[in-house]
Coordinates of C-alpha atoms and ligand atoms in Angstrom, one line a residue:
M1 CA -2.1 91.9 139.7
N2 CA -1.7 95.7 139.7
H3 CA -3.1 95.5 143.1
S4 CA -1.9 92.3 144.7
D5 CA -3.9 91.7 148.1
L6 CA -5.9 88.8 147.4
Q7 CA -8.7 88.0 150.4
I8 CA -9.4 84.6 150.7
M9 CA -12.7 83.3 152.4
F10 CA -12.3 80.8 154.7
Y11 CA -15.3 78.4 155.9
G12 CA -17.0 76.4 158.2
K13 CA -18.0 74.7 161.1
N14 CA -16.8 77.9 164.1
I15 CA -13.6 77.8 161.7
A16 CA -12.7 81.4 163.5
Q17 CA -12.3 79.5 166.5
N18 CA -8.6 78.9 165.0
D19 CA -5.3 81.2 164.4
V20 CA -4.2 80.6 160.7
K21 CA -0.7 80.3 158.9
V22 CA 0.8 80.0 155.7
S23 CA 3.5 78.4 154.4
D24 CA 6.9 80.6 154.2
G25 CA 7.1 82.9 150.8
V26 CA 4.2 84.3 151.9
I27 CA 3.1 87.0 153.9
I28 CA 0.0 87.1 155.3
K29 CA -1.3 90.6 156.4
E30 CA -4.2 90.9 157.8
V31 CA -7.1 88.1 159.6
Q32 CA -11.0 89.7 159.8
K33 CA -13.3 87.7 161.5
T34 CA -17.0 88.3 161.7
E35 CA -19.8 87.6 164.1
N36 CA -20.6 84.4 162.7
P37 CA -17.8 82.2 163.4
N38 CA -18.1 80.5 160.2
Y39 CA -16.4 82.1 158.7
I40 CA -12.6 83.5 158.1
F41 CA -11.1 86.7 155.8
V42 CA -7.2 85.8 155.7
T43 CA -6.1 88.7 153.4
I44 CA -2.9 87.8 152.1
E45 CA 0.4 89.7 150.1
T46 CA 0.8 87.6 146.4
K47 CA 3.8 90.2 145.0
N48 CA 6.5 88.0 145.8
V49 CA 5.2 84.7 146.9
T50 CA 6.9 82.5 143.7
L51 CA 5.5 78.7 144.9
D52 CA 3.7 76.8 143.0
E53 CA 1.2 75.6 145.9
F54 CA 1.2 77.0 148.8
T55 CA -0.7 75.8 152.8
F56 CA -2.6 77.3 155.5
S57 CA -2.7 75.0 159.1
F58 CA -5.0 76.3 161.2
L59 CA -4.7 75.7 164.3
K60 CA -6.5 76.2 168.1
N61 CA -4.9 76.3 171.6
N62 CA -1.7 75.7 169.2
K63 CA -2.9 72.1 167.8
L64 CA -2.4 71.7 164.1
T65 CA -6.6 71.3 163.4
F66 CA -6.4 70.7 159.6
T67 CA -4.3 72.1 157.1
Q68 CA -5.6 73.5 153.6
K69 CA -3.9 73.8 149.8
Y70 CA -4.2 77.2 147.4
S71 CA -2.5 77.9 144.6
L72 CA -1.5 81.0 142.2
K73 CA -2.3 81.0 138.7
N74 CA -0.4 82.9 135.7
R75 CA -1.4 85.1 133.8
K76 CA -2.1 85.2 130.4
E77 CA 0.3 87.5 128.3
N78 CA -0.1 91.0 128.2
S79 CA -3.7 90.3 130.4
R80 CA -3.9 94.0 131.9
Y81 CA -3.9 96.0 128.9
R82 CA -7.0 93.0 126.9
K83 CA -9.0 94.5 124.3
S84 CA -12.4 95.1 125.8
F85 CA -15.6 96.2 123.4
D86 CA -16.6 99.6 121.6
S87 CA -18.4 101.2 118.8
S88 CA -16.1 99.3 116.6
D89 CA -18.6 96.6 117.9
V90 CA -22.7 95.7 117.5
I91 CA -23.3 93.5 120.4
Y92 CA -26.0 90.3 120.1
L93 CA -27.9 89.8 123.3
I94 CA -28.9 86.5 124.0
M95 CA -31.8 85.3 126.7
S96 CA -29.0 81.9 127.1
D97 CA -31.5 80.3 128.1
R98 CA -34.1 80.4 125.0
F99 CA -31.4 80.4 121.8
A100 CA -30.5 77.0 121.0
N101 CA -29.9 73.7 122.9
G102 CA -26.7 72.2 122.1
N103 CA -27.0 69.5 124.6
P104 CA -29.9 67.3 125.2
N105 CA -28.8 66.0 128.2
N106 CA -27.6 69.7 130.2
D107 CA -31.5 71.0 130.2
S108 CA -32.5 69.5 134.0
S109 CA -29.5 68.8 136.6
T110 CA -29.6 67.1 139.8
S111 CA -28.1 69.9 141.6
T112 CA -30.1 72.4 141.2
A113 CA -34.2 72.8 141.5
E114 CA -36.2 73.1 138.6
K115 CA -36.2 70.9 135.8
A116 CA -36.3 71.9 132.1
N117 CA -39.9 72.2 130.8
R118 CA -40.3 73.9 127.9
N119 CA -43.6 73.5 128.0
N120 CA -44.0 76.1 130.7
P121 CA -43.2 79.5 128.8
G122 CA -42.1 80.9 132.6
G123 CA -39.9 77.3 132.9
R124 CA -35.7 76.1 131.8
H125 CA -35.8 75.4 127.6
G126 CA -32.1 73.8 128.1
G127 CA -30.5 76.5 126.0
D128 CA -26.6 76.6 126.7
I129 CA -23.0 77.9 126.1
A130 CA -23.2 74.7 123.7
G131 CA -25.8 75.7 121.8
M132 CA -24.4 79.8 121.5
I133 CA -20.6 77.7 120.5
K134 CA -22.6 75.5 117.8
N135 CA -24.4 79.1 116.1
L136 CA -21.4 81.4 116.3
D137 CA -20.9 81.4 113.0
Y138 CA -24.6 81.9 112.3
I139 CA -23.6 85.4 114.9
K140 CA -20.7 86.5 112.4
E141 CA -22.4 86.0 109.6
L142 CA -24.9 88.9 109.9
G143 CA -21.9 91.2 111.5
A144 CA -22.5 91.2 115.5
T145 CA -19.0 91.4 116.4
A146 CA -19.6 91.2 120.4
L147 CA -22.4 88.7 122.2
W148 CA -23.9 89.6 125.5
P149 CA -25.4 86.2 127.1
T150 CA -27.6 86.5 130.4
P151 CA -26.5 85.4 133.3
I152 CA -25.4 82.1 133.1
C153 CA -24.1 81.0 137.4
E154 CA -26.1 79.1 139.4
D155 CA -29.5 80.6 139.8
N156 CA -31.2 77.5 142.1
D157 CA -34.7 79.4 142.3
E158 CA -36.9 76.5 142.4
T159 CA -39.2 78.9 139.5
Y160 CA -38.6 80.9 136.4
S161 CA -35.0 80.4 137.7
Y162 CA -34.4 80.6 133.6
H163 CA -33.6 84.2 133.6
G164 CA -30.5 83.9 136.3
Y165 CA -30.4 87.5 137.6
G166 CA -31.0 84.9 141.4
Q167 CA -27.9 83.4 141.5
S168 CA -27.0 80.8 144.0
D169 CA -23.4 80.3 143.5
V170 CA -21.0 83.7 141.6
Y171 CA -18.0 81.5 140.6
K172 CA -20.2 78.5 138.9
I173 CA -21.7 78.3 135.5
D174 CA -25.3 76.7 136.2
P175 CA -25.1 72.9 134.9
R176 CA -28.0 73.3 132.6
Y177 CA -26.0 75.7 131.1
G178 CA -22.1 74.1 131.3
T179 CA -19.5 74.2 133.2
N180 CA -16.7 76.5 133.7
E181 CA -14.5 75.2 131.7
E182 CA -17.5 75.4 128.3
Y183 CA -17.8 79.2 129.0
L184 CA -14.2 79.5 129.1
Q185 CA -14.5 77.0 125.6
F186 CA -17.9 80.2 124.7
S187 CA -14.9 82.8 125.2
N188 CA -12.3 80.8 122.7
E189 CA -14.8 80.1 120.1
L190 CA -15.6 83.5 120.1
H191 CA -12.0 85.0 120.5
K192 CA -10.9 82.5 117.0
R193 CA -13.6 84.5 115.2
G194 CA -12.4 87.7 116.4
M195 CA -15.9 87.9 118.9
K196 CA -16.0 89.5 121.6
N197 CA -17.2 87.7 125.3
I198 CA -19.4 90.1 127.4
M199 CA -20.0 89.0 131.2
D200 CA -23.3 90.2 133.1
Y201 CA -22.2 90.5 135.6
V202 CA -24.6 91.4 138.6
T203 CA -23.5 93.3 142.3
N204 CA -27.0 94.7 143.0
H205 CA -28.5 91.0 144.7
W206 CA -27.6 87.3 144.0
G207 CA -31.0 85.0 145.1
W208 CA -32.1 83.9 147.8
K209 CA -30.5 80.5 146.6
H210 CA -27.1 81.8 147.7
W211 CA -25.3 79.1 150.0
M212 CA -23.9 82.0 151.9
Y213 CA -27.7 83.7 151.8
K214 CA -28.3 80.6 154.4
D215 CA -25.4 81.6 156.6
L216 CA -25.3 85.0 156.3
P217 CA -21.1 85.4 157.5
T218 CA -22.7 89.5 158.6
R219 CA -25.6 90.6 159.6
D220 CA -24.9 93.1 157.3
W221 CA -23.9 91.4 153.8
V222 CA -27.8 91.7 153.0
H223 CA -29.6 94.6 153.6
Q224 CA -32.3 93.5 156.0
F225 CA -35.7 95.2 157.5
P226 CA -38.2 94.2 160.0
K227 CA -40.0 93.2 158.0
F228 CA -39.5 92.8 153.4
T229 CA -39.1 96.1 152.5
N230 CA -38.9 96.9 148.2
S231 CA -36.9 99.1 146.3
N232 CA -38.8 102.2 145.3
Y233 CA -37.5 102.2 142.1
R234 CA -37.0 105.3 141.9
M235 CA -33.4 105.4 141.4
T236 CA -33.3 109.9 141.2
T237 CA -33.6 110.1 144.6
Q238 CA -28.5 109.5 144.4
F239 CA -29.3 112.8 143.4
D240 CA -31.5 114.4 144.0
I241 CA -30.9 117.3 145.7
N242 CA -34.3 117.5 147.0
A243 CA -35.1 114.4 148.2
S244 CA -36.2 112.6 151.3
K245 CA -33.3 110.7 153.7
R246 CA -35.4 108.2 153.2
D247 CA -36.3 107.7 150.0
A248 CA -33.0 107.9 148.7
K249 CA -31.6 104.9 151.0
Y250 CA -35.1 103.2 150.3
C251 CA -33.7 103.3 146.5
A252 CA -30.6 102.1 146.7
D253 CA -31.3 99.9 149.6
G254 CA -34.4 98.6 149.3
W255 CA -35.1 95.0 147.5
F256 CA -35.3 94.8 143.7
V257 CA -38.0 91.3 144.4
P258 CA -38.9 88.9 147.5
S259 CA -36.2 87.0 146.0
M260 CA -33.7 88.7 145.9
P261 CA -30.9 89.7 148.9
D262 CA -30.0 93.0 148.4
L263 CA -25.8 92.9 148.5
N264 CA -24.4 95.5 151.0
Q265 CA -21.6 97.4 149.1
S266 CA -20.3 99.1 151.7
N267 CA -19.2 96.6 153.5
P268 CA -15.9 95.8 152.3
L269 CA -15.9 92.9 152.6
V270 CA -18.6 91.9 150.7
L271 CA -17.3 94.7 147.9
N272 CA -13.9 92.5 147.2
Y273 CA -16.2 89.4 147.4
L274 CA -17.7 90.7 143.9
T275 CA -14.2 92.8 142.8
Q276 CA -12.4 89.5 143.0
N277 CA -15.4 87.8 141.8
A278 CA -15.0 90.1 139.4
I279 CA -11.4 89.6 137.7
W280 CA -11.1 85.7 138.6
W281 CA -13.9 85.7 135.8
I282 CA -11.7 88.5 133.7
E283 CA -8.7 86.3 134.5
Y284 CA -10.1 82.8 134.6
A285 CA -12.6 83.5 131.1
D286 CA -10.9 85.8 129.3
L287 CA -13.3 88.3 129.3
D288 CA -14.1 91.7 126.5
G289 CA -16.4 93.2 128.9
F290 CA -18.9 93.6 131.5
R291 CA -22.9 94.3 130.9
V292 CA -23.8 95.6 135.3
D293 CA -26.9 95.3 136.1
T294 CA -29.3 96.8 137.7
Y295 CA -26.2 99.5 138.3
S296 CA -27.7 102.5 139.9
Y297 CA -29.4 100.4 142.6
N298 CA -26.2 99.2 144.0
D299 CA -24.4 101.9 146.9
K300 CA -23.6 104.6 145.4
E301 CA -19.8 104.8 146.4
G302 CA -19.6 100.7 146.8
I303 CA -19.8 100.4 143.7
A304 CA -17.8 103.2 142.5
K305 CA -15.1 101.6 143.8
W306 CA -16.0 98.5 142.6
T307 CA -15.9 99.9 138.2
K308 CA -12.7 101.7 139.9
A309 CA -10.4 98.8 141.3
I310 CA -11.5 96.9 137.4
T311 CA -10.4 99.2 135.4
D312 CA -7.3 99.9 137.0
E313 CA -7.0 96.3 137.2
Y314 CA -7.7 96.2 133.7
P315 CA -7.4 99.9 132.0
N316 CA -8.7 99.0 128.5
F317 CA -11.5 97.1 130.4
N318 CA -15.4 98.4 129.2
I319 CA -18.4 97.8 131.3
V320 CA -21.7 99.5 130.7
G321 CA -24.0 99.5 133.6
E322 CA -27.7 99.3 133.2
V323 CA -28.5 102.8 133.5
W324 CA -32.4 102.7 133.1
M325 CA -33.3 107.1 133.6
Y326 CA -35.5 108.9 131.2
D327 CA -32.9 112.1 131.1
Q328 CA -29.9 112.5 129.5
A329 CA -28.8 114.0 132.3
H330 CA -30.0 111.1 135.1
M331 CA -28.8 109.1 132.8
A332 CA -25.1 110.6 132.1
Y333 CA -24.3 111.0 135.8
W334 CA -24.1 107.5 135.9
Q335 CA -21.0 107.6 133.0
K336 CA -17.1 108.2 134.3
D337 CA -15.9 111.4 135.1
S338 CA -18.7 113.0 134.4
K339 CA -19.7 116.7 134.6
I340 CA -22.7 116.7 136.5
A341 CA -21.5 114.1 138.8
A342 CA -18.6 115.7 139.9
I343 CA -20.7 119.0 141.3
Q344 CA -22.0 116.7 143.9
S345 CA -18.4 115.7 143.9
Y346 CA -19.3 112.0 142.9
N347 CA -17.0 109.7 140.1
S348 CA -18.9 106.1 139.1
Y349 CA -16.2 105.6 137.9
L350 CA -18.0 103.4 135.3
P351 CA -17.3 103.5 130.8
S352 CA -20.3 103.4 129.5
V353 CA -23.7 103.6 130.1
M354 CA -27.1 103.3 128.4
D355 CA -29.0 105.3 125.5
F356 CA -32.3 104.6 127.4
T357 CA -34.6 107.6 125.7
L358 CA -33.6 106.6 122.6
Q359 CA -34.8 103.6 123.0
E360 CA -38.0 105.0 124.6
Q361 CA -39.2 107.2 121.3
I362 CA -38.6 104.3 119.6
H363 CA -40.3 101.8 121.4
N364 CA -43.1 105.1 122.1
G365 CA -43.9 104.5 118.0
V366 CA -41.8 107.4 117.4
F367 CA -42.0 105.9 113.3
N368 CA -45.9 105.7 113.6
E369 CA -45.3 109.3 113.7
D370 CA -45.8 110.7 110.0
K371 CA -46.3 114.2 110.4
Q372 CA -43.4 116.3 111.4
E373 CA -45.2 118.7 114.0
W374 CA -42.9 120.6 116.4
R375 CA -41.9 118.2 119.1
N376 CA -43.3 115.0 116.7
G377 CA -41.7 112.6 114.2
M378 CA -38.0 112.7 113.7
V379 CA -37.8 115.9 116.6
K380 CA -38.0 113.8 118.8
I381 CA -34.9 111.7 117.2
Y382 CA -33.1 114.8 116.7
E383 CA -33.6 116.0 120.4
N384 CA -32.2 113.2 121.7
F385 CA -29.4 114.1 119.8
T386 CA -29.5 118.3 121.6
N387 CA -28.0 116.2 125.0
D388 CA -24.8 115.0 124.6
F389 CA -23.0 116.9 125.4
L390 CA -24.3 116.4 129.0
Y391 CA -22.3 113.0 128.2
P392 CA -18.3 112.9 128.2
N393 CA -17.9 109.7 126.3
T394 CA -21.4 109.7 123.2
N395 CA -18.6 106.9 122.0
N396 CA -19.1 104.9 124.5
L397 CA -23.0 104.8 124.9
L398 CA -24.9 101.9 124.2
V399 CA -27.8 103.0 121.9
F400 CA -30.6 99.5 120.6
F401 CA -33.5 99.7 120.6
E402 CA -35.4 96.6 122.8
N403 CA -33.8 94.5 125.2
H404 CA -34.6 91.5 127.1
D405 CA -36.9 93.4 129.2
T406 CA -39.1 95.6 127.0
S407 CA -41.5 94.8 124.0
R408 CA -39.5 94.1 120.7
L409 CA -39.4 96.1 117.6
N410 CA -41.0 94.2 115.8
E411 CA -44.8 93.7 118.1
I412 CA -44.5 97.4 118.2
Y413 CA -44.5 98.1 114.9
K414 CA -46.2 94.8 113.7
N415 CA -43.3 94.0 111.4
N416 CA -43.2 96.6 109.9
F417 CA -40.3 96.1 107.2
D418 CA -39.7 99.2 106.6
K419 CA -40.0 100.7 110.6
Y420 CA -37.6 97.8 110.6
K421 CA -35.4 99.6 108.2
M422 CA -35.3 102.9 109.9
A423 CA -35.0 101.9 113.5
M424 CA -31.9 99.9 111.9
T425 CA -30.7 102.2 110.7
L426 CA -30.0 104.1 112.6
I427 CA -28.7 102.3 115.8
N428 CA -25.7 101.1 113.3
T429 CA -25.3 104.8 112.2
I430 CA -25.2 107.5 114.9
R431 CA -22.5 107.0 117.5
G432 CA -21.9 104.2 120.1
I433 CA -22.2 100.9 120.6
P434 CA -25.1 99.2 118.7
Q435 CA -26.7 96.7 120.6
I436 CA -28.8 93.7 119.3
Y437 CA -31.4 91.2 120.4
Y438 CA -31.3 87.8 119.4
G439 CA -34.7 87.3 116.6
S440 CA -34.7 90.5 115.8
E441 CA -32.8 89.8 112.6
I442 CA -35.0 87.3 111.4
G443 CA -38.3 89.1 112.9
M444 CA -39.0 88.1 115.9
A445 CA -42.1 90.1 117.7
G446 CA -42.7 90.0 121.3
D447 CA -45.5 91.3 123.5
K448 CA -44.1 92.6 127.2
G449 CA -47.1 93.4 128.0
K450 CA -48.6 89.3 127.3
G451 CA -44.9 89.5 130.2
D452 CA -41.6 88.3 129.6
A453 CA -41.9 84.7 128.3
D454 CA -43.5 86.7 125.0
I455 CA -40.6 89.0 124.2
R456 CA -38.1 85.7 124.9
R457 CA -38.4 83.1 122.4
D458 CA -37.1 80.7 121.6
F459 CA -35.0 80.8 119.0
P460 CA -36.5 78.9 115.7
G461 CA -34.2 76.7 114.8
G462 CA -32.0 75.9 118.3
W463 CA -34.0 72.7 118.7
N464 CA -33.7 69.3 117.9
G465 CA -37.4 69.2 116.1
D466 CA -37.9 72.5 114.9
S467 CA -40.2 72.5 111.7
N468 CA -38.5 76.5 111.4
N469 CA -34.2 77.1 111.0
A470 CA -33.3 79.9 110.9
F471 CA -29.8 80.0 111.1
T472 CA -30.1 78.1 107.7
K473 CA -30.4 80.4 104.1
S474 CA -32.8 77.1 103.2
G475 CA -34.5 77.4 106.1
R476 CA -35.1 80.6 107.2
T477 CA -38.8 81.4 106.2
V478 CA -39.1 84.7 102.5
E479 CA -39.5 87.1 105.4
Q480 CA -37.1 85.7 107.7
Q481 CA -35.0 86.1 104.3
K482 CA -35.5 89.9 104.4
F483 CA -34.8 90.7 107.4
F484 CA -31.8 88.8 107.7
D485 CA -30.6 89.7 104.3
F486 CA -31.2 93.4 105.1
T487 CA -29.4 93.1 109.2
S488 CA -26.1 91.7 108.0
K489 CA -25.3 93.6 104.9
L490 CA -26.3 96.9 106.8
L491 CA -23.6 94.7 110.6
N492 CA -21.2 93.2 107.0
W493 CA -20.6 97.2 106.3
R494 CA -20.1 98.9 109.9
K495 CA -17.0 96.5 110.1
N496 CA -15.3 98.6 108.9
K497 CA -16.3 101.7 109.0
T498 CA -14.5 103.7 111.6
V499 CA -16.5 107.1 110.6
I500 CA -19.4 105.6 111.6
H501 CA -17.6 104.4 114.8
N502 CA -15.5 107.2 116.1
G503 CA -16.0 110.3 113.2
K504 CA -18.2 113.3 114.3
T505 CA -21.3 113.5 114.5
T506 CA -23.3 116.7 112.6
H507 CA -26.8 116.6 112.4
Y508 CA -30.3 119.1 110.8
I509 CA -33.2 120.3 112.5
P510 CA -35.7 117.5 110.7
E511 CA -38.0 119.5 106.7
N512 CA -40.9 117.1 106.7
N513 CA -39.8 114.6 109.3
V514 CA -36.4 113.7 107.1
Y515 CA -34.0 114.0 109.1
V516 CA -30.0 113.6 107.8
Y517 CA -26.9 113.3 109.8
F518 CA -23.6 112.9 108.7
R519 CA -21.0 111.6 110.2
H520 CA -17.4 112.9 109.1
N521 CA -13.7 112.5 109.1
E522 CA -10.5 114.0 107.7
K523 CA -11.0 110.9 105.7
E524 CA -14.2 110.1 104.9
S525 CA -18.5 111.4 105.2
V526 CA -21.3 109.6 105.3
M527 CA -24.5 111.2 105.1
V528 CA -28.0 109.6 106.5
I529 CA -30.7 110.6 104.9
I530 CA -33.8 109.0 107.0
N531 CA -38.3 110.3 106.1
N532 CA -40.2 109.0 108.0
S533 CA -43.7 109.8 106.7
N534 CA -45.5 108.6 104.9
E535 CA -44.6 110.3 101.5
T536 CA -42.2 110.3 99.4
Q537 CA -39.9 114.0 100.1
K538 CA -37.5 115.8 97.9
F539 CA -34.8 118.7 98.9
K540 CA -32.0 120.3 97.6
T541 CA -28.5 119.5 99.4
D542 CA -27.9 123.4 100.0
R543 CA -27.9 123.2 103.7
F544 CA -25.2 120.7 104.1
Q545 CA -23.3 122.5 102.2
E546 CA -21.2 122.5 105.7
N547 CA -20.8 118.6 105.1
I548 CA -21.1 118.2 101.6
L549 CA -18.7 120.1 101.0
N550 CA -16.8 118.9 97.2
F551 CA -18.6 115.9 98.1
T552 CA -20.4 115.3 94.3
S553 CA -21.6 112.1 94.9
G554 CA -23.1 109.1 97.4
K555 CA -23.6 105.3 97.3
D556 CA -26.2 103.9 99.3
V557 CA -24.4 101.4 101.3
I558 CA -28.0 99.4 101.4
S559 CA -29.7 99.2 97.6
D560 CA -25.9 100.6 96.0
K561 CA -28.2 103.1 93.6
N562 CA -25.1 106.5 93.2
I563 CA -27.8 110.0 94.2
D564 CA -25.5 113.0 92.2
L565 CA -25.3 115.4 95.4
K566 CA -25.7 118.7 92.8
K567 CA -28.9 117.6 91.7
E568 CA -33.0 117.5 94.1
I569 CA -32.7 114.2 96.4
T570 CA -35.2 111.8 96.0
I571 CA -36.2 109.7 99.3
E572 CA -38.8 107.0 99.2
A573 CA -42.1 107.2 102.0
K574 CA -40.6 105.5 105.7
S575 CA -37.3 104.9 104.2
S576 CA -33.9 105.8 105.1
M577 CA -30.3 106.1 102.7
I578 CA -26.7 106.4 103.7
L579 CA -24.8 108.0 101.6
E580 CA -20.6 107.5 101.5
L581 CA -20.3 110.1 100.2
K582 CA -17.4 110.4 97.0
Ligands
CA618 CA1 -29.7 71.9 127.0

């Protein structure tokens, strides 16, 4: 490893009463003991170790009490410079328990408390890694290239454990999802298909059933208060120069919910545990990226060190953080090398953040605004991108209109296919990395107002006996096929369009609720037209001359129609065109 120190945590009753020695050929750099005698942290230097296996000896009064073998495994070739996800990808987000049940035998396990009950909307339904593997060809046919399943490590909560964000063992895949070996197999199957595995990693908290929470190595391993203290969720306090110290502290140190102890990333032992665990998963499961939960609720300095340690070890590794804020300056603050954050001498080192302000406009109904006013209709979308100067890297923004924590697009727009097409066109042609949420591509809806279960419904066809199987063409309804065909055509076209992946964006002030932008490089140009008005619109192309240049026509990617750029362009109400200029 580039960083070759390894800290090993030993756990056992009164283990700290021992001294530690190790086989010749290995150097112990440090032994740390804490106020809890059941732990010892031993740091070794791994760089020049040639032994496949070596032995730690534990001695009390110079008498051997026990030994423990340990081994260092070989890394995969070129592990350090592994590729990661980027703007050439489309990410498919899966609610792991709700996609497909590939192995009904693992729906419940003896080692975990909550048993499967598909009749309980908030219960465990049996979706698993085997189900994801079984349907990778479906996702490939759709045109998505990277998978982000919600967390799959063990979450042993008695109820509501399916969401997986309250983990009880971060080295072990939850048996109801499969095994560690199956998770590695999942990566291998993705890689065979030229696709990528993004792990949903949680640094901010563990679940209260985590084995270590029952016997904390140090009292300050988690943030403790005299009585339960919630985070105030006001992430702005983390940089607001007018914020009180109290508010800033309670945002980061307060607990997200009562069942999730808030980890203290300012404790070097905690930070190292999280860093080494993350690196272990990258190596073990051959990962292609992380999505980090509740990024801006972590200790600010600690999470920057975590992110830097991982990206130092893997220079091409991409990490997207959940920074759920409502202002571009606030989100841009958290992206690596932010000049705004530099004002406060801060650098998160986080390569990618999520474009939540774009999501917010789509979520709040911009495609229902038929008439353009000074700040309404497509102007809202246009204005979102006028703030792009704040971001250090706009190609590394996640663009999306929904996820597992929001109402679904098809709920908000009542399964209106025209509005679906406009939204899908936008996120797949604008700068950044599109992220779509399982099931929307077949028209699935879901209302956050009715609770999380409604936005995390089972994918039809994922369970034996499902009457509707949307994984196959013959199983889809006419309506599902309509959504799928459009999405698949768009995503598959996008796959090889470098001009969309990293071309420059030039956009024009919307007129009559029609938004026009170009994605262009030295070789190619794509003109995107979104007509959000409820009338057919006609316009001349003169005002786009600086992008139209000598191009004379454009071929619409979806309809294959040729559009003459020298004549007036006609676009139907509530529709979009993606013109490859010729
Ligand atoms: Ca199962």
